[in-house]
Tab-separated table of C-alpha atoms in Angstrom:
chain	number	residue	atom	x	y	z
A	1	UNK	CA	33.806	-60.966	-11.835
A	2	UNK	CA	34.245	-58.775	-8.763
A	3	UNK	CA	30.958	-58.856	-6.709
A	4	UNK	CA	32.626	-56.746	-3.948
A	5	UNK	CA	34.304	-54.447	-5.836
A	6	UNK	CA	37.988	-54.662	-7.270
A	7	UNK	CA	41.114	-53.663	-6.094
A	8	UNK	CA	43.501	-53.356	-9.056
A	9	UNK	CA	42.973	-51.120	-11.899
A	10	UNK	CA	41.792	-52.782	-15.105
A	11	UNK	CA	41.897	-51.611	-18.813
A	12	UNK	CA	38.310	-52.544	-19.359
A	13	UNK	CA	35.351	-52.280	-16.870
A	14	UNK	CA	32.553	-54.184	-18.127
A	15	UNK	CA	29.374	-53.087	-16.034
A	16	UNK	CA	26.150	-55.055	-15.905
A	17	UNK	CA	23.616	-52.358	-16.249
A	18	UNK	CA	24.803	-48.917	-15.871
A	19	UNK	CA	27.791	-46.469	-15.219
A	20	UNK	CA	27.846	-46.453	-11.254
A	21	UNK	CA	31.422	-46.086	-10.129
A	22	UNK	CA	33.089	-43.009	-8.856
A	23	UNK	CA	36.322	-44.537	-7.934
A	24	UNK	CA	37.613	-45.521	-11.574
A	25	UNK	CA	40.281	-43.270	-12.525
A	26	UNK	CA	41.653	-44.904	-15.713
A	27	UNK	CA	40.716	-47.231	-18.380
A	28	UNK	CA	37.666	-47.678	-20.291
A	29	UNK	CA	33.966	-48.353	-19.036
A	30	UNK	CA	31.465	-50.169	-20.954
A	31	UNK	CA	28.671	-47.516	-19.977
A	32	UNK	CA	28.116	-44.067	-20.252
A	33	UNK	CA	26.748	-41.923	-17.428
A	34	UNK	CA	23.319	-40.983	-17.997
A	35	UNK	CA	22.590	-43.464	-21.062
A	36	UNK	CA	20.076	-45.445	-19.143
A	37	UNK	CA	17.851	-42.274	-18.670
A	38	UNK	CA	18.620	-40.844	-21.969
A	39	UNK	CA	16.996	-43.741	-24.056
A	40	UNK	CA	13.811	-44.150	-21.799
A	41	UNK	CA	11.143	-43.802	-24.104
A	42	UNK	CA	9.726	-40.324	-22.774
A	43	UNK	CA	13.423	-38.873	-22.747
A	44	UNK	CA	14.166	-40.252	-26.290
A	45	UNK	CA	10.815	-39.093	-27.583
A	46	UNK	CA	11.843	-35.360	-26.466
A	47	UNK	CA	15.163	-35.418	-27.521
A	48	UNK	CA	14.119	-36.748	-31.133
A	49	UNK	CA	11.198	-34.267	-31.268
A	50	UNK	CA	13.349	-31.165	-30.424
A	51	UNK	CA	15.354	-32.214	-33.669
A	52	UNK	CA	12.157	-32.855	-35.647
A	53	UNK	CA	11.079	-29.245	-34.813
A	54	UNK	CA	14.481	-28.030	-36.086
A	55	UNK	CA	14.906	-30.413	-39.092
A	56	UNK	CA	11.622	-32.157	-39.828
A	57	UNK	CA	12.737	-33.708	-43.132
A	58	UNK	CA	15.995	-35.097	-41.423
A	59	UNK	CA	13.974	-36.595	-38.651
A	60	UNK	CA	11.234	-38.001	-40.287
A	61	UNK	CA	12.036	-41.792	-39.065
A	62	UNK	CA	10.291	-41.272	-35.566
A	63	UNK	CA	6.601	-41.997	-35.543
A	64	UNK	CA	4.370	-38.911	-34.467
A	65	UNK	CA	4.575	-39.294	-30.578
A	66	UNK	CA	2.614	-37.574	-27.515
A	67	UNK	CA	3.909	-37.597	-24.072
A	68	UNK	CA	1.478	-38.462	-21.194
A	69	UNK	CA	0.119	-37.414	-19.082
A	70	UNK	CA	1.260	-33.900	-19.813
A	71	UNK	CA	0.341	-33.695	-23.395
A	72	UNK	CA	-2.796	-35.536	-23.193
A	73	UNK	CA	-4.992	-32.517	-24.128
A	74	UNK	CA	-2.654	-31.924	-27.045
A	75	UNK	CA	-2.950	-35.680	-28.260
A	76	UNK	CA	-6.995	-35.179	-28.046
A	77	UNK	CA	-6.826	-32.130	-29.878
A	78	UNK	CA	-4.534	-32.871	-32.830
A	79	UNK	CA	-6.319	-36.281	-33.400
A	80	UNK	CA	-9.487	-34.443	-33.614
A	81	UNK	CA	-8.185	-31.982	-35.875
A	82	UNK	CA	-6.462	-34.487	-38.262
A	83	UNK	CA	-9.790	-36.577	-38.339
A	84	UNK	CA	-11.889	-33.329	-39.095
A	85	UNK	CA	-9.514	-32.711	-42.091
A	86	UNK	CA	-9.520	-36.019	-43.253
A	87	UNK	CA	-12.595	-38.189	-42.419
A	88	UNK	CA	-10.961	-41.393	-43.878
A	89	UNK	CA	-8.042	-41.137	-41.598
A	90	UNK	CA	-8.561	-44.161	-39.132
A	91	UNK	CA	-5.590	-44.303	-37.190
A	92	UNK	CA	-4.302	-46.536	-34.657
A	93	UNK	CA	-1.978	-45.577	-31.527
A	94	UNK	CA	0.206	-47.760	-29.562
A	95	UNK	CA	0.910	-46.759	-25.809
A	96	UNK	CA	4.247	-47.720	-24.290
A	97	UNK	CA	4.811	-47.354	-20.631
A	98	UNK	CA	8.001	-44.957	-19.947
A	99	UNK	CA	9.764	-47.395	-17.888
A	100	UNK	CA	8.606	-50.510	-19.438
A	101	UNK	CA	10.961	-52.960	-21.270
A	102	UNK	CA	10.427	-56.411	-22.918
A	103	UNK	CA	6.974	-55.506	-24.247
A	104	UNK	CA	5.390	-54.783	-20.588
A	105	UNK	CA	2.230	-52.916	-20.614
A	106	UNK	CA	2.260	-51.892	-24.195
A	107	UNK	CA	-1.153	-51.770	-25.870
A	108	UNK	CA	-3.070	-50.496	-28.856
A	109	UNK	CA	-6.076	-48.241	-29.045
A	110	UNK	CA	-8.001	-46.750	-31.632
A	111	UNK	CA	-9.271	-43.668	-30.021
A	112	UNK	CA	-7.943	-41.090	-27.387
A	113	UNK	CA	-10.843	-41.640	-25.077
A	114	UNK	CA	-10.082	-45.250	-24.641
A	115	UNK	CA	-10.715	-46.423	-21.281
A	116	UNK	CA	-7.669	-48.028	-20.615
A	117	UNK	CA	-5.560	-44.973	-21.667
A	118	UNK	CA	-7.688	-42.480	-19.786
A	119	UNK	CA	-7.529	-44.954	-16.634
A	120	UNK	CA	-3.800	-45.271	-16.265
A	121	UNK	CA	-2.635	-41.914	-17.671
A	122	UNK	CA	-2.018	-40.436	-14.268
A	123	UNK	CA	-0.370	-43.443	-12.573
A	124	UNK	CA	1.913	-44.469	-15.484
A	125	UNK	CA	3.652	-41.998	-17.749
A	126	UNK	CA	3.776	-43.178	-21.034
A	127	UNK	CA	4.528	-42.235	-24.734
A	128	UNK	CA	1.560	-42.638	-27.186
A	129	UNK	CA	2.574	-42.905	-30.945
A	130	UNK	CA	0.878	-43.315	-34.203
A	131	UNK	CA	1.311	-47.164	-34.851
A	132	UNK	CA	2.830	-47.808	-38.306
A	133	UNK	CA	-0.015	-49.805	-40.082
A	134	UNK	CA	1.649	-50.862	-43.192
A	135	UNK	CA	4.930	-52.663	-42.124
A	136	UNK	CA	6.996	-54.768	-44.556
A	137	UNK	CA	6.048	-58.450	-44.084
A	138	UNK	CA	8.227	-61.469	-44.599
A	139	UNK	CA	6.373	-64.880	-44.523
A	140	UNK	CA	3.031	-62.796	-43.908
A	141	UNK	CA	4.594	-61.878	-40.586
A	142	UNK	CA	5.647	-58.457	-38.910
A	143	UNK	CA	9.060	-58.342	-37.641
A	144	UNK	CA	11.445	-55.771	-36.214
A	145	UNK	CA	15.213	-55.542	-36.502
A	146	UNK	CA	17.720	-55.288	-33.546
A	147	UNK	CA	20.894	-53.624	-34.475
A	148	UNK	CA	23.938	-53.123	-32.316
A	149	UNK	CA	25.705	-49.876	-32.323
A	150	UNK	CA	28.760	-49.082	-30.593
A	151	UNK	CA	28.978	-45.480	-29.293
A	152	UNK	CA	32.866	-45.530	-29.024
A	153	UNK	CA	33.142	-41.714	-27.904
A	154	UNK	CA	31.246	-38.899	-27.667
A	155	UNK	CA	34.150	-36.400	-28.436
A	156	UNK	CA	34.956	-36.838	-31.173
A	157	UNK	CA	31.732	-38.500	-31.966
A	158	UNK	CA	32.421	-42.044	-33.092
A	159	UNK	CA	29.871	-44.708	-34.067
A	160	UNK	CA	30.239	-48.193	-35.346
A	161	UNK	CA	27.233	-50.369	-36.611
A	162	UNK	CA	27.393	-54.013	-36.643
A	163	UNK	CA	27.024	-55.537	-40.053
A	164	UNK	CA	24.459	-58.169	-38.741
A	165	UNK	CA	21.670	-57.964	-36.360
A	166	UNK	CA	18.570	-59.779	-35.214
A	167	UNK	CA	15.088	-59.951	-37.013
A	168	UNK	CA	12.466	-60.813	-34.473
A	169	UNK	CA	9.228	-62.018	-35.813
A	170	UNK	CA	5.561	-62.012	-34.703
A	171	UNK	CA	4.020	-65.496	-34.432
A	172	UNK	CA	0.660	-64.656	-35.898
A	173	UNK	CA	0.066	-63.554	-39.561
A	174	UNK	CA	-0.410	-59.772	-39.712
A	175	UNK	CA	-3.481	-57.927	-40.285
A	176	UNK	CA	-4.128	-54.221	-40.191
A	177	UNK	CA	-5.414	-53.403	-36.757
A	178	UNK	CA	-9.311	-53.342	-36.216
A	179	UNK	CA	-11.199	-53.176	-32.942
A	180	UNK	CA	-11.437	-56.939	-33.111
A	181	UNK	CA	-7.765	-57.833	-33.459
A	182	UNK	CA	-5.993	-54.654	-31.394
A	183	UNK	CA	-5.542	-57.078	-28.314
A	184	UNK	CA	-3.812	-59.979	-30.368
A	185	UNK	CA	0.002	-59.053	-29.165
A	186	UNK	CA	1.472	-62.135	-31.157
A	187	UNK	CA	0.252	-60.207	-34.492
A	188	UNK	CA	1.331	-56.746	-33.635
A	189	UNK	CA	4.087	-56.600	-30.960
A	190	UNK	CA	7.564	-57.973	-32.248
A	191	UNK	CA	8.978	-58.114	-28.738
A	192	UNK	CA	10.749	-61.412	-28.317
A	193	UNK	CA	9.976	-61.811	-24.736
A	194	UNK	CA	6.354	-61.776	-25.514
A	195	UNK	CA	6.520	-64.132	-28.714
A	196	UNK	CA	8.347	-66.555	-26.951
A	197	UNK	CA	5.232	-67.484	-25.175
A	198	UNK	CA	3.212	-68.104	-28.161
A	199	UNK	CA	2.505	-71.656	-29.103
A	200	UNK	CA	3.696	-70.594	-32.704
A	201	UNK	CA	7.183	-69.737	-31.662
A	202	UNK	CA	9.652	-71.417	-33.622
A	203	UNK	CA	13.119	-71.993	-32.242
A	204	UNK	CA	15.226	-72.743	-35.310
A	205	UNK	CA	19.046	-73.879	-35.737
A	206	UNK	CA	19.063	-72.199	-39.054
A	207	UNK	CA	19.682	-68.433	-39.246
A	208	UNK	CA	17.298	-68.227	-42.062
A	209	UNK	CA	14.280	-69.603	-40.578
A	210	UNK	CA	12.256	-69.431	-37.150
A	211	UNK	CA	10.867	-66.692	-35.066
A	212	UNK	CA	14.406	-65.069	-34.685
A	213	UNK	CA	16.875	-64.860	-37.602
A	214	UNK	CA	19.712	-62.790	-38.661
A	215	UNK	CA	18.946	-59.489	-40.468
A	216	UNK	CA	21.377	-60.386	-43.151
A	217	UNK	CA	19.220	-63.660	-44.113
A	218	UNK	CA	16.173	-61.019	-44.253
A	219	UNK	CA	18.083	-58.777	-46.511
A	220	UNK	CA	18.944	-61.706	-48.657
A	221	UNK	CA	15.374	-62.461	-49.111
A	222	UNK	CA	14.598	-58.647	-49.776
A	223	UNK	CA	17.551	-58.594	-52.252
A	224	UNK	CA	16.336	-61.559	-54.235
A	225	UNK	CA	12.631	-59.922	-54.633
A	226	UNK	CA	14.523	-56.778	-56.222
A	227	UNK	CA	14.834	-54.556	-53.177
A	228	UNK	CA	17.464	-51.909	-53.350
A	229	UNK	CA	19.339	-53.222	-50.170
A	230	UNK	CA	22.218	-50.893	-50.497
A	231	UNK	CA	19.644	-47.903	-50.042
A	232	UNK	CA	18.061	-49.598	-47.310
A	233	UNK	CA	21.443	-49.793	-45.302
A	234	UNK	CA	22.381	-46.351	-45.940
A	235	UNK	CA	18.961	-45.150	-44.570
A	236	UNK	CA	19.424	-47.536	-41.560
A	237	UNK	CA	23.014	-45.834	-40.932
A	238	UNK	CA	21.683	-42.291	-41.352
A	239	UNK	CA	18.826	-43.202	-38.865
A	240	UNK	CA	21.289	-44.309	-36.310
A	241	UNK	CA	23.783	-41.528	-36.510
A	242	UNK	CA	20.897	-38.810	-36.429
A	243	UNK	CA	19.410	-40.324	-33.370
A	244	UNK	CA	22.683	-40.428	-31.557
A	245	UNK	CA	23.294	-36.792	-32.512
A	246	UNK	CA	19.839	-36.056	-30.807
A	247	UNK	CA	21.113	-37.655	-27.666
A	248	UNK	CA	24.566	-36.234	-27.527
A	249	UNK	CA	24.075	-32.691	-26.048
A	250	UNK	CA	22.292	-34.363	-23.051
A	251	UNK	CA	24.693	-37.174	-22.958
A	252	UNK	CA	27.623	-34.691	-22.578
A	253	UNK	CA	26.049	-33.002	-19.706
A	254	UNK	CA	25.969	-36.294	-17.694
A	255	UNK	CA	29.406	-37.067	-18.837
A	256	UNK	CA	30.779	-33.949	-17.597
A	257	UNK	CA	29.191	-34.064	-14.176
A	258	UNK	CA	30.557	-37.447	-13.638
A	259	UNK	CA	33.789	-37.276	-15.287
A	260	UNK	CA	34.801	-33.647	-14.982
A	261	UNK	CA	37.172	-32.325	-17.569
A	262	UNK	CA	40.720	-31.974	-16.418
A	263	UNK	CA	40.370	-34.738	-13.470
A	264	UNK	CA	41.474	-38.365	-14.095
A	265	UNK	CA	38.835	-40.560	-15.088
A	266	UNK	CA	38.062	-43.372	-17.353
A	267	UNK	CA	36.788	-42.874	-20.881
A	268	UNK	CA	33.407	-44.643	-22.031
A	269	UNK	CA	32.059	-46.636	-24.618
A	270	UNK	CA	28.679	-48.381	-24.897
A	271	UNK	CA	26.963	-50.899	-27.085
A	272	UNK	CA	23.451	-49.698	-27.811
A	273	UNK	CA	20.455	-51.988	-29.204
A	274	UNK	CA	18.508	-50.165	-31.912
A	275	UNK	CA	14.991	-51.395	-32.570
A	276	UNK	CA	13.934	-50.606	-35.992
A	277	UNK	CA	10.739	-51.356	-38.090
A	278	UNK	CA	10.892	-51.467	-42.056
A	279	UNK	CA	7.498	-50.003	-43.462
A	280	UNK	CA	6.267	-51.658	-46.802
A	281	UNK	CA	8.152	-49.063	-48.751
A	282	UNK	CA	11.047	-50.093	-47.130
A	283	UNK	CA	11.476	-46.937	-45.018
A	284	UNK	CA	13.236	-47.732	-41.722
A	285	UNK	CA	11.311	-46.268	-38.694
A	286	UNK	CA	12.767	-46.023	-35.084
A	287	UNK	CA	11.081	-47.821	-32.479
A	288	UNK	CA	13.224	-47.251	-29.483
A	289	UNK	CA	17.025	-47.515	-28.291
A	290	UNK	CA	17.860	-49.959	-25.584
A	291	UNK	CA	20.894	-49.097	-23.164
A	292	UNK	CA	21.220	-52.596	-22.001
A	293	UNK	CA	20.559	-55.125	-24.980
A	294	UNK	CA	20.667	-58.561	-23.911
A	295	UNK	CA	23.847	-60.342	-24.905
A	296	UNK	CA	22.630	-63.917	-24.019
A	297	UNK	CA	23.356	-66.459	-26.596
A	298	UNK	CA	20.907	-69.211	-25.162
A	299	UNK	CA	17.197	-69.228	-25.127
A	300	UNK	CA	14.571	-70.423	-22.817
A	301	UNK	CA	12.494	-73.600	-23.946
A	302	UNK	CA	9.497	-74.779	-21.812
A	303	UNK	CA	9.728	-78.198	-21.006
A	304	UNK	CA	6.284	-78.464	-19.131
A	305	UNK	CA	4.395	-75.448	-17.628
A	306	UNK	CA	6.615	-73.157	-15.771
A	307	UNK	CA	9.745	-75.480	-16.251
A	308	UNK	CA	12.248	-73.983	-18.432
A	309	UNK	CA	15.755	-75.020	-19.579
A	310	UNK	CA	18.523	-72.995	-21.497
A	311	UNK	CA	19.435	-74.263	-24.974
A	312	UNK	CA	22.040	-72.589	-27.251
A	313	UNK	CA	20.754	-70.227	-29.866
A	314	UNK	CA	22.821	-70.390	-32.773
A	315	UNK	CA	21.248	-67.012	-34.302
A	316	UNK	CA	22.096	-65.096	-31.112
A	317	UNK	CA	25.492	-66.693	-31.012
A	318	UNK	CA	26.360	-65.718	-34.677
A	319	UNK	CA	25.330	-62.120	-34.185
A	320	UNK	CA	26.242	-61.322	-30.292
A	321	UNK	CA	29.691	-63.245	-30.226
A	322	UNK	CA	30.858	-61.040	-33.299
A	323	UNK	CA	29.572	-57.847	-31.531
A	324	UNK	CA	31.404	-58.224	-28.451
A	325	UNK	CA	34.454	-59.450	-30.007
A	326	UNK	CA	34.687	-56.694	-32.492
A	327	UNK	CA	33.847	-54.005	-29.613
A	328	UNK	CA	36.760	-55.435	-27.476
A	329	UNK	CA	39.101	-55.188	-30.670
A	330	UNK	CA	37.881	-51.586	-31.245
A	331	UNK	CA	38.665	-50.500	-27.739
A	332	UNK	CA	41.682	-52.535	-27.123
A	333	UNK	CA	44.033	-50.511	-25.201
A	334	UNK	CA	47.168	-52.269	-26.648
A	335	UNK	CA	46.090	-50.848	-30.153
A	336	UNK	CA	47.452	-47.423	-29.034
A	337	UNK	CA	50.658	-48.644	-27.595
A	338	UNK	CA	51.605	-50.656	-30.694
């Protein structure tokens, strides 16, 4: 670690949060310039929506979204129009603050006139999305998938998807949203950083049980129920590739402004965290993309109120050690010399 900057050139530079170095002239950096900005909720929604307008059938894996505050009137009008044409439609919406992470500030509403939304709309830009009411359940619980994706280069576009990921479970049995249970975050929100505070959170040493499991263990369960796991994987791969294609044009602009063509500079790669929800019919839906997915392989255990200790997490270790190891193998500068 070089807390005060480094003196000697390296093969691989591993930055903590984002690309922030103008005096690296060689080697490879583990972040792309502009990636953090590109995967914020509003920018990601804009990029995917541009593609939805052009290729609606190809980009139907992202929930219907509106950007607030600017599209609030449009949101109100479209919801009213859809309700008029189908009175039985009783939607739920999920509001996600643009800069929020780890579930911070996310809440569910039934109606655009909800006071929480209208009260905070000017001060806190957000994305509001149609909430997916029929998720696939395992053990009666809603869960999402965190997949690790290596963007190895933009030109040519080279993408690798880790074979295993994490499945992160809610800690209360799922029920479809009603006005009475909208506020029950442990039932509706899969964020690990929220559910860890639930009394029902299960830390397990087994990758097949507990509130955080390997994705492969969930696939085994689905396969034993007769699900077409091969098709599911191919749908997920397609979702990942199309999402990155939607981000690529703007990423190239950032890249060229930080590392102009023809000048000496590093090349970049980056590990992204894709959060995906499976619907009841096994269709994967993109929730968000994380530019800086946590690589911690321990979890916090609360010994007494406010007192935590770090305990090894076998599930995290199994998935994340492999992700880092294989990333380093793929970007290994010695490979080219051999």
